[in-house]
PDB file of C-alpha atoms in Angstrom:
ATOM      1  CA  GLY A  86     -85.551 -77.459 150.986  1.00 71.00           C
ATOM      2  CA  ASP A  87     -82.251 -79.394 151.143  1.00 83.00           C
ATOM      3  CA  ALA A  88     -81.311 -82.668 150.839  1.00 88.00           C
ATOM      4  CA  LEU A  89     -78.203 -82.647 152.549  1.00 83.00           C
ATOM      5  CA  THR A  90     -77.372 -86.766 152.970  1.00 90.00           C
ATOM      6  CA  ASP A  91     -78.135 -89.439 151.062  1.00 93.00           C
ATOM      7  CA  GLY A  92     -81.779 -90.418 150.761  1.00 94.00           C
ATOM      8  CA  VAL A  93     -84.826 -92.298 148.789  1.00 96.00           C
ATOM      9  CA  TRP A  94     -87.719 -90.501 147.420  1.00 96.00           C
ATOM     10  CA  GLN A  95     -90.345 -93.402 147.732  1.00 97.00           C
ATOM     11  CA  ASN A  96     -93.183 -94.109 145.250  1.00 97.00           C
ATOM     12  CA  LEU A  97     -96.091 -93.580 147.800  1.00 95.00           C
ATOM     13  CA  ASP A  98     -98.699 -93.580 144.957  1.00 95.00           C
ATOM     14  CA  VAL A  99     -99.220 -89.812 145.787  1.00 96.00           C
ATOM     15  CA  PRO A 100     -97.481 -86.976 144.353  1.00 97.00           C
ATOM     16  CA  TYR A 101     -94.670 -84.903 145.987  1.00 96.00           C
ATOM     17  CA  HIS A 102     -95.449 -81.074 145.920  1.00 97.00           C
ATOM     18  CA  ALA A 103     -92.319 -78.898 146.072  1.00 96.00           C
ATOM     19  CA  LEU A 104     -93.422 -75.433 147.171  1.00 96.00           C
ATOM     20  CA  ALA A 105     -89.765 -74.183 147.324  1.00 95.00           C
ATOM     21  CA  SER A 106     -86.604 -75.189 145.325  1.00 95.00           C
ATOM     22  CA  LEU A 107     -84.927 -78.174 146.222  1.00 95.00           C
ATOM     23  CA  ASP A 108     -81.514 -78.669 146.528  1.00 95.00           C
ATOM     24  CA  ILE A 109     -79.536 -81.690 146.316  1.00 96.00           C
ATOM     25  CA  ASP A 110     -75.915 -80.739 147.641  1.00 94.00           C
ATOM     26  CA  GLY A 111     -73.990 -80.341 150.776  1.00 92.00           C
ATOM     27  CA  PRO A 112     -70.632 -81.397 152.357  1.00 92.00           C
ATOM     28  CA  LEU A 113     -71.479 -84.952 153.014  1.00 93.00           C
ATOM     29  CA  ASP A 114     -71.795 -85.118 149.119  1.00 94.00           C
ATOM     30  CA  PRO A 115     -75.397 -86.395 149.256  1.00 95.00           C
ATOM     31  CA  VAL A 116     -77.074 -88.804 146.408  1.00 96.00           C
ATOM     32  CA  VAL A 117     -80.766 -88.938 146.103  1.00 97.00           C
ATOM     33  CA  THR A 118     -82.619 -91.976 144.676  1.00 98.00           C
ATOM     34  CA  ILE A 119     -85.826 -91.447 143.170  1.00 98.00           C
ATOM     35  CA  ASP A 120     -87.939 -94.534 142.982  1.00 98.00           C
ATOM     36  CA  PRO A 121     -89.907 -95.582 139.758  1.00 98.00           C
ATOM     37  CA  GLY A 122     -93.329 -93.913 139.536  1.00 98.00           C
ATOM     38  CA  VAL A 123     -92.597 -91.113 141.725  1.00 98.00           C
ATOM     39  CA  ARG A 124     -94.641 -88.025 140.650  1.00 98.00           C
ATOM     40  CA  MET A 125     -92.889 -84.386 141.723  1.00 98.00           C
ATOM     41  CA  GLU A 126     -95.501 -81.817 141.032  1.00 98.00           C
ATOM     42  CA  PHE A 127     -93.796 -78.253 141.240  1.00 98.00           C
ATOM     43  CA  ALA A 128     -95.251 -74.818 141.988  1.00 97.00           C
ATOM     44  CA  THR A 129     -94.763 -71.571 140.055  1.00 96.00           C
ATOM     45  CA  SER A 130     -90.788 -70.842 139.533  1.00 93.00           C
ATOM     46  CA  ILE A 131     -89.690 -73.811 141.676  1.00 97.00           C
ATOM     47  CA  ASP A 132     -87.006 -75.953 140.619  1.00 96.00           C
ATOM     48  CA  LEU A 133     -85.035 -78.865 141.668  1.00 97.00           C
ATOM     49  CA  ARG A 134     -81.143 -78.166 141.806  1.00 97.00           C
ATOM     50  CA  ILE A 135     -78.427 -80.962 141.560  1.00 97.00           C
ATOM     51  CA  GLY A 136     -74.720 -79.708 142.659  1.00 95.00           C
ATOM     52  CA  ASN A 137     -75.824 -76.231 142.843  1.00 91.00           C
ATOM     53  CA  GLY A 138     -73.406 -75.174 145.472  1.00 86.00           C
ATOM     54  CA  ASP A 139     -71.584 -78.497 146.836  1.00 91.00           C
ATOM     55  CA  ASP A 140     -71.209 -81.670 145.348  1.00 94.00           C
ATOM     56  CA  GLY A 141     -74.871 -83.623 144.900  1.00 95.00           C
ATOM     57  CA  GLY A 142     -76.027 -86.416 142.877  1.00 96.00           C
ATOM     58  CA  ILE A 143     -79.250 -87.682 141.921  1.00 97.00           C
ATOM     59  CA  LEU A 144     -80.429 -91.080 140.691  1.00 97.00           C
ATOM     60  CA  ALA A 145     -83.690 -91.109 139.009  1.00 98.00           C
ATOM     61  CA  LEU A 146     -84.129 -94.251 137.418  1.00 98.00           C
ATOM     62  CA  GLY A 147     -87.863 -95.071 136.429  1.00 98.00           C
ATOM     63  CA  THR A 148     -89.078 -97.995 134.295  1.00 98.00           C
ATOM     64  CA  VAL A 149     -91.020 -98.321 131.306  1.00 98.00           C
ATOM     65  CA  GLY A 150     -94.298 -98.927 133.182  1.00 98.00           C
ATOM     66  CA  GLU A 151     -93.647 -96.515 135.781  1.00 98.00           C
ATOM     67  CA  PRO A 152     -91.579 -93.459 134.579  1.00 98.00           C
ATOM     68  CA  ILE A 153     -90.744 -90.809 137.131  1.00 98.00           C
ATOM     69  CA  VAL A 154     -92.624 -87.526 136.431  1.00 98.00           C
ATOM     70  CA  PHE A 155     -91.344 -84.196 137.004  1.00 98.00           C
ATOM     71  CA  THR A 156     -94.505 -81.694 136.196  1.00 98.00           C
ATOM     72  CA  SER A 157     -96.441 -78.718 136.954  1.00 98.00           C
ATOM     73  CA  ASP A 158     -98.884 -78.653 140.173  1.00 98.00           C
ATOM     74  CA  LYS A 159    -101.408 -76.818 138.167  1.00 98.00           C
ATOM     75  CA  ALA A 160    -104.914 -78.604 137.518  1.00 97.00           C
ATOM     76  CA  VAL A 161    -104.654 -77.247 133.813  1.00 98.00           C
ATOM     77  CA  PRO A 162    -100.895 -76.972 132.971  1.00 98.00           C
ATOM     78  CA  ALA A 163     -99.187 -74.774 130.658  1.00 98.00           C
ATOM     79  CA  PRO A 164     -95.384 -74.072 129.574  1.00 98.00           C
ATOM     80  CA  GLY A 165     -93.468 -72.590 131.857  1.00 97.00           C
ATOM     81  CA  ASP A 166     -95.342 -73.380 135.033  1.00 98.00           C
ATOM     82  CA  TRP A 167     -92.416 -74.167 136.901  1.00 98.00           C
ATOM     83  CA  ASP A 168     -88.501 -73.681 136.375  1.00 97.00           C
ATOM     84  CA  GLY A 169     -87.100 -77.228 135.563  1.00 97.00           C
ATOM     85  CA  ILE A 170     -84.384 -79.297 136.803  1.00 98.00           C
ATOM     86  CA  LEU A 171     -80.802 -77.706 136.897  1.00 97.00           C
ATOM     87  CA  THR A 172     -77.725 -79.726 137.248  1.00 96.00           C
ATOM     88  CA  ASN A 173     -74.725 -77.339 138.068  1.00 94.00           C
ATOM     89  CA  SER A 174     -70.885 -77.644 138.028  1.00 92.00           C
ATOM     90  CA  GLY A 175     -71.228 -79.461 141.608  1.00 92.00           C
ATOM     91  CA  CYS A 176     -73.032 -82.395 140.287  1.00 93.00           C
ATOM     92  CA  MET A 177     -71.351 -85.641 141.040  1.00 91.00           C
ATOM     93  CA  ASP A 178     -71.372 -86.704 137.092  1.00 87.00           C
ATOM     94  CA  ALA A 179     -67.657 -88.274 137.132  1.00 83.00           C
ATOM     95  CA  THR A 180     -69.123 -90.833 139.573  1.00 85.00           C
ATOM     96  CA  ASN A 181     -71.830 -91.546 137.444  1.00 90.00           C
ATOM     97  CA  GLU A 182     -74.213 -90.308 140.293  1.00 94.00           C
ATOM     98  CA  VAL A 183     -76.330 -87.946 137.846  1.00 95.00           C
ATOM     99  CA  GLN A 184     -78.681 -90.127 136.027  1.00 96.00           C
ATOM    100  CA  PHE A 185     -82.135 -89.583 134.675  1.00 97.00           C
ATOM    101  CA  ASP A 186     -83.665 -92.722 132.922  1.00 98.00           C
ATOM    102  CA  ASN A 187     -87.240 -93.102 131.906  1.00 98.00           C
ATOM    103  CA  VAL A 188     -88.084 -89.878 133.371  1.00 98.00           C
ATOM    104  CA  VAL A 189     -90.957 -87.491 132.157  1.00 98.00           C
ATOM    105  CA  VAL A 190     -90.185 -83.718 132.251  1.00 98.00           C
ATOM    106  CA  GLU A 191     -92.792 -81.490 131.273  1.00 98.00           C
ATOM    107  CA  TYR A 192     -94.262 -77.910 131.524  1.00 98.00           C
ATOM    108  CA  GLY A 193     -91.262 -76.349 132.942  1.00 98.00           C
ATOM    109  CA  GLY A 194     -88.814 -73.616 131.081  1.00 96.00           C
ATOM    110  CA  ALA A 195     -89.623 -70.433 133.595  1.00 95.00           C
ATOM    111  CA  ASN A 196     -86.096 -70.403 134.272  1.00 92.00           C
ATOM    112  CA  SER A 197     -85.487 -69.154 130.928  1.00 92.00           C
ATOM    113  CA  VAL A 198     -83.693 -71.845 129.191  1.00 95.00           C
ATOM    114  CA  GLY A 199     -85.729 -75.014 129.664  1.00 96.00           C
ATOM    115  CA  ASN A 200     -86.980 -78.215 131.402  1.00 98.00           C
ATOM    116  CA  PHE A 201     -83.536 -79.530 131.840  1.00 97.00           C
ATOM    117  CA  TYR A 202     -80.524 -76.896 131.993  1.00 97.00           C
ATOM    118  CA  LEU A 203     -77.349 -78.757 132.304  1.00 95.00           C
ATOM    119  CA  TYR A 204     -74.619 -76.092 133.444  1.00 95.00           C
ATOM    120  CA  GLN A 205     -70.965 -77.874 133.265  1.00 94.00           C
ATOM    121  CA  CYS A 206     -72.595 -81.220 134.067  1.00 94.00           C
ATOM    122  CA  ASP A 207     -72.271 -84.660 132.198  1.00 93.00           C
ATOM    123  CA  ALA A 208     -75.671 -86.032 133.560  1.00 94.00           C
ATOM    124  CA  GLN A 209     -76.781 -89.224 131.873  1.00 95.00           C
ATOM    125  CA  ILE A 210     -80.336 -88.597 130.154  1.00 97.00           C
ATOM    126  CA  SER A 211     -81.868 -91.600 128.389  1.00 97.00           C
ATOM    127  CA  ASN A 212     -84.971 -93.092 127.213  1.00 98.00           C
ATOM    128  CA  SER A 213     -87.111 -90.113 128.893  1.00 98.00           C
ATOM    129  CA  THR A 214     -89.667 -87.620 127.518  1.00 98.00           C
ATOM    130  CA  VAL A 215     -89.251 -83.699 127.322  1.00 98.00           C
ATOM    131  CA  THR A 216     -92.228 -81.633 126.365  1.00 98.00           C
ATOM    132  CA  ASP A 217     -94.123 -78.462 126.420  1.00 98.00           C
ATOM    133  CA  SER A 218     -90.958 -76.344 127.975  1.00 98.00           C
ATOM    134  CA  SER A 219     -91.452 -72.706 127.494  1.00 98.00           C
ATOM    135  CA  ASN A 220     -88.028 -72.645 126.404  1.00 97.00           C
ATOM    136  CA  TYR A 221     -85.725 -75.455 125.425  1.00 97.00           C
ATOM    137  CA  GLY A 222     -86.304 -78.943 126.178  1.00 97.00           C
ATOM    138  CA  VAL A 223     -82.805 -79.664 127.234  1.00 97.00           C
ATOM    139  CA  TYR A 224     -80.217 -76.379 127.391  1.00 96.00           C
ATOM    140  CA  ARG A 225     -76.697 -77.270 127.699  1.00 95.00           C
ATOM    141  CA  VAL A 226     -73.423 -75.185 128.890  1.00 95.00           C
ATOM    142  CA  THR A 227     -70.137 -76.398 129.127  1.00 93.00           C
ATOM    143  CA  THR A 228     -70.913 -79.910 128.785  1.00 91.00           C
ATOM    144  CA  THR A 229     -70.788 -82.870 126.498  1.00 84.00           C
ATOM    145  CA  VAL A 230     -73.860 -84.569 127.333  1.00 87.00           C
ATOM    146  CA  VAL A 231     -75.676 -86.076 124.213  1.00 89.00           C
ATOM    147  CA  PRO A 232     -79.186 -87.441 125.471  1.00 94.00           C
ATOM    148  CA  VAL A 233     -80.117 -90.724 123.984  1.00 95.00           C
ATOM    149  CA  GLY A 234     -83.559 -92.211 123.291  1.00 97.00           C
ATOM    150  CA  MET A 235     -85.632 -89.399 123.773  1.00 98.00           C
ATOM    151  CA  THR A 236     -88.892 -88.261 122.949  1.00 97.00           C
ATOM    152  CA  TYR A 237     -89.326 -84.340 122.617  1.00 98.00           C
ATOM    153  CA  ALA A 238     -92.859 -82.254 121.880  1.00 98.00           C
ATOM    154  CA  ASN A 239     -93.950 -78.852 122.087  1.00 98.00           C
ATOM    155  CA  ASN A 240     -90.668 -77.338 123.441  1.00 98.00           C
ATOM    156  CA  PHE A 241     -91.116 -73.486 122.215  1.00 97.00           C
ATOM    157  CA  SER A 242     -87.454 -72.944 121.761  1.00 97.00           C
ATOM    158  CA  GLY A 243     -86.626 -76.387 120.611  1.00 95.00           C
ATOM    159  CA  ASN A 244     -85.507 -79.410 121.506  1.00 96.00           C
ATOM    160  CA  VAL A 245     -81.621 -79.118 122.696  1.00 95.00           C
ATOM    161  CA  PHE A 246     -79.479 -76.337 122.734  1.00 95.00           C
TER     162      PHE A 246
END
């Protein structure tokens, strides 16, 4: 599905299930805000893409007590269950509208790169946990991003490339 306009994904105390890839981009430069405590569960080979065609942004700003969780939809999750989060060249990093803080990203990497795949996008990633990727935790291409305050564990190819 596509998020073509600004919106808020609210904490409804039940997980969001992504059965198809989610794209945040479009001619109106949408920015999606994800409330603290939201849990997003992704089916096999599904990903979240920001700025993959047109411009788009995401503000995923959890808290210590209510992190935002991006994970597998499997009852018994395993590394590589879903693709991961892709920020592409259309991401709205120049206006600081691609931010991840106090998030957990786990059991991704089926995209052959990592739980986070940062392609030509200087997304801000901080105070977050990236674990159990079948590849890298964070994979960077043509970007200067240096995630800060991170916790990494069990990322098969390494934590940051």
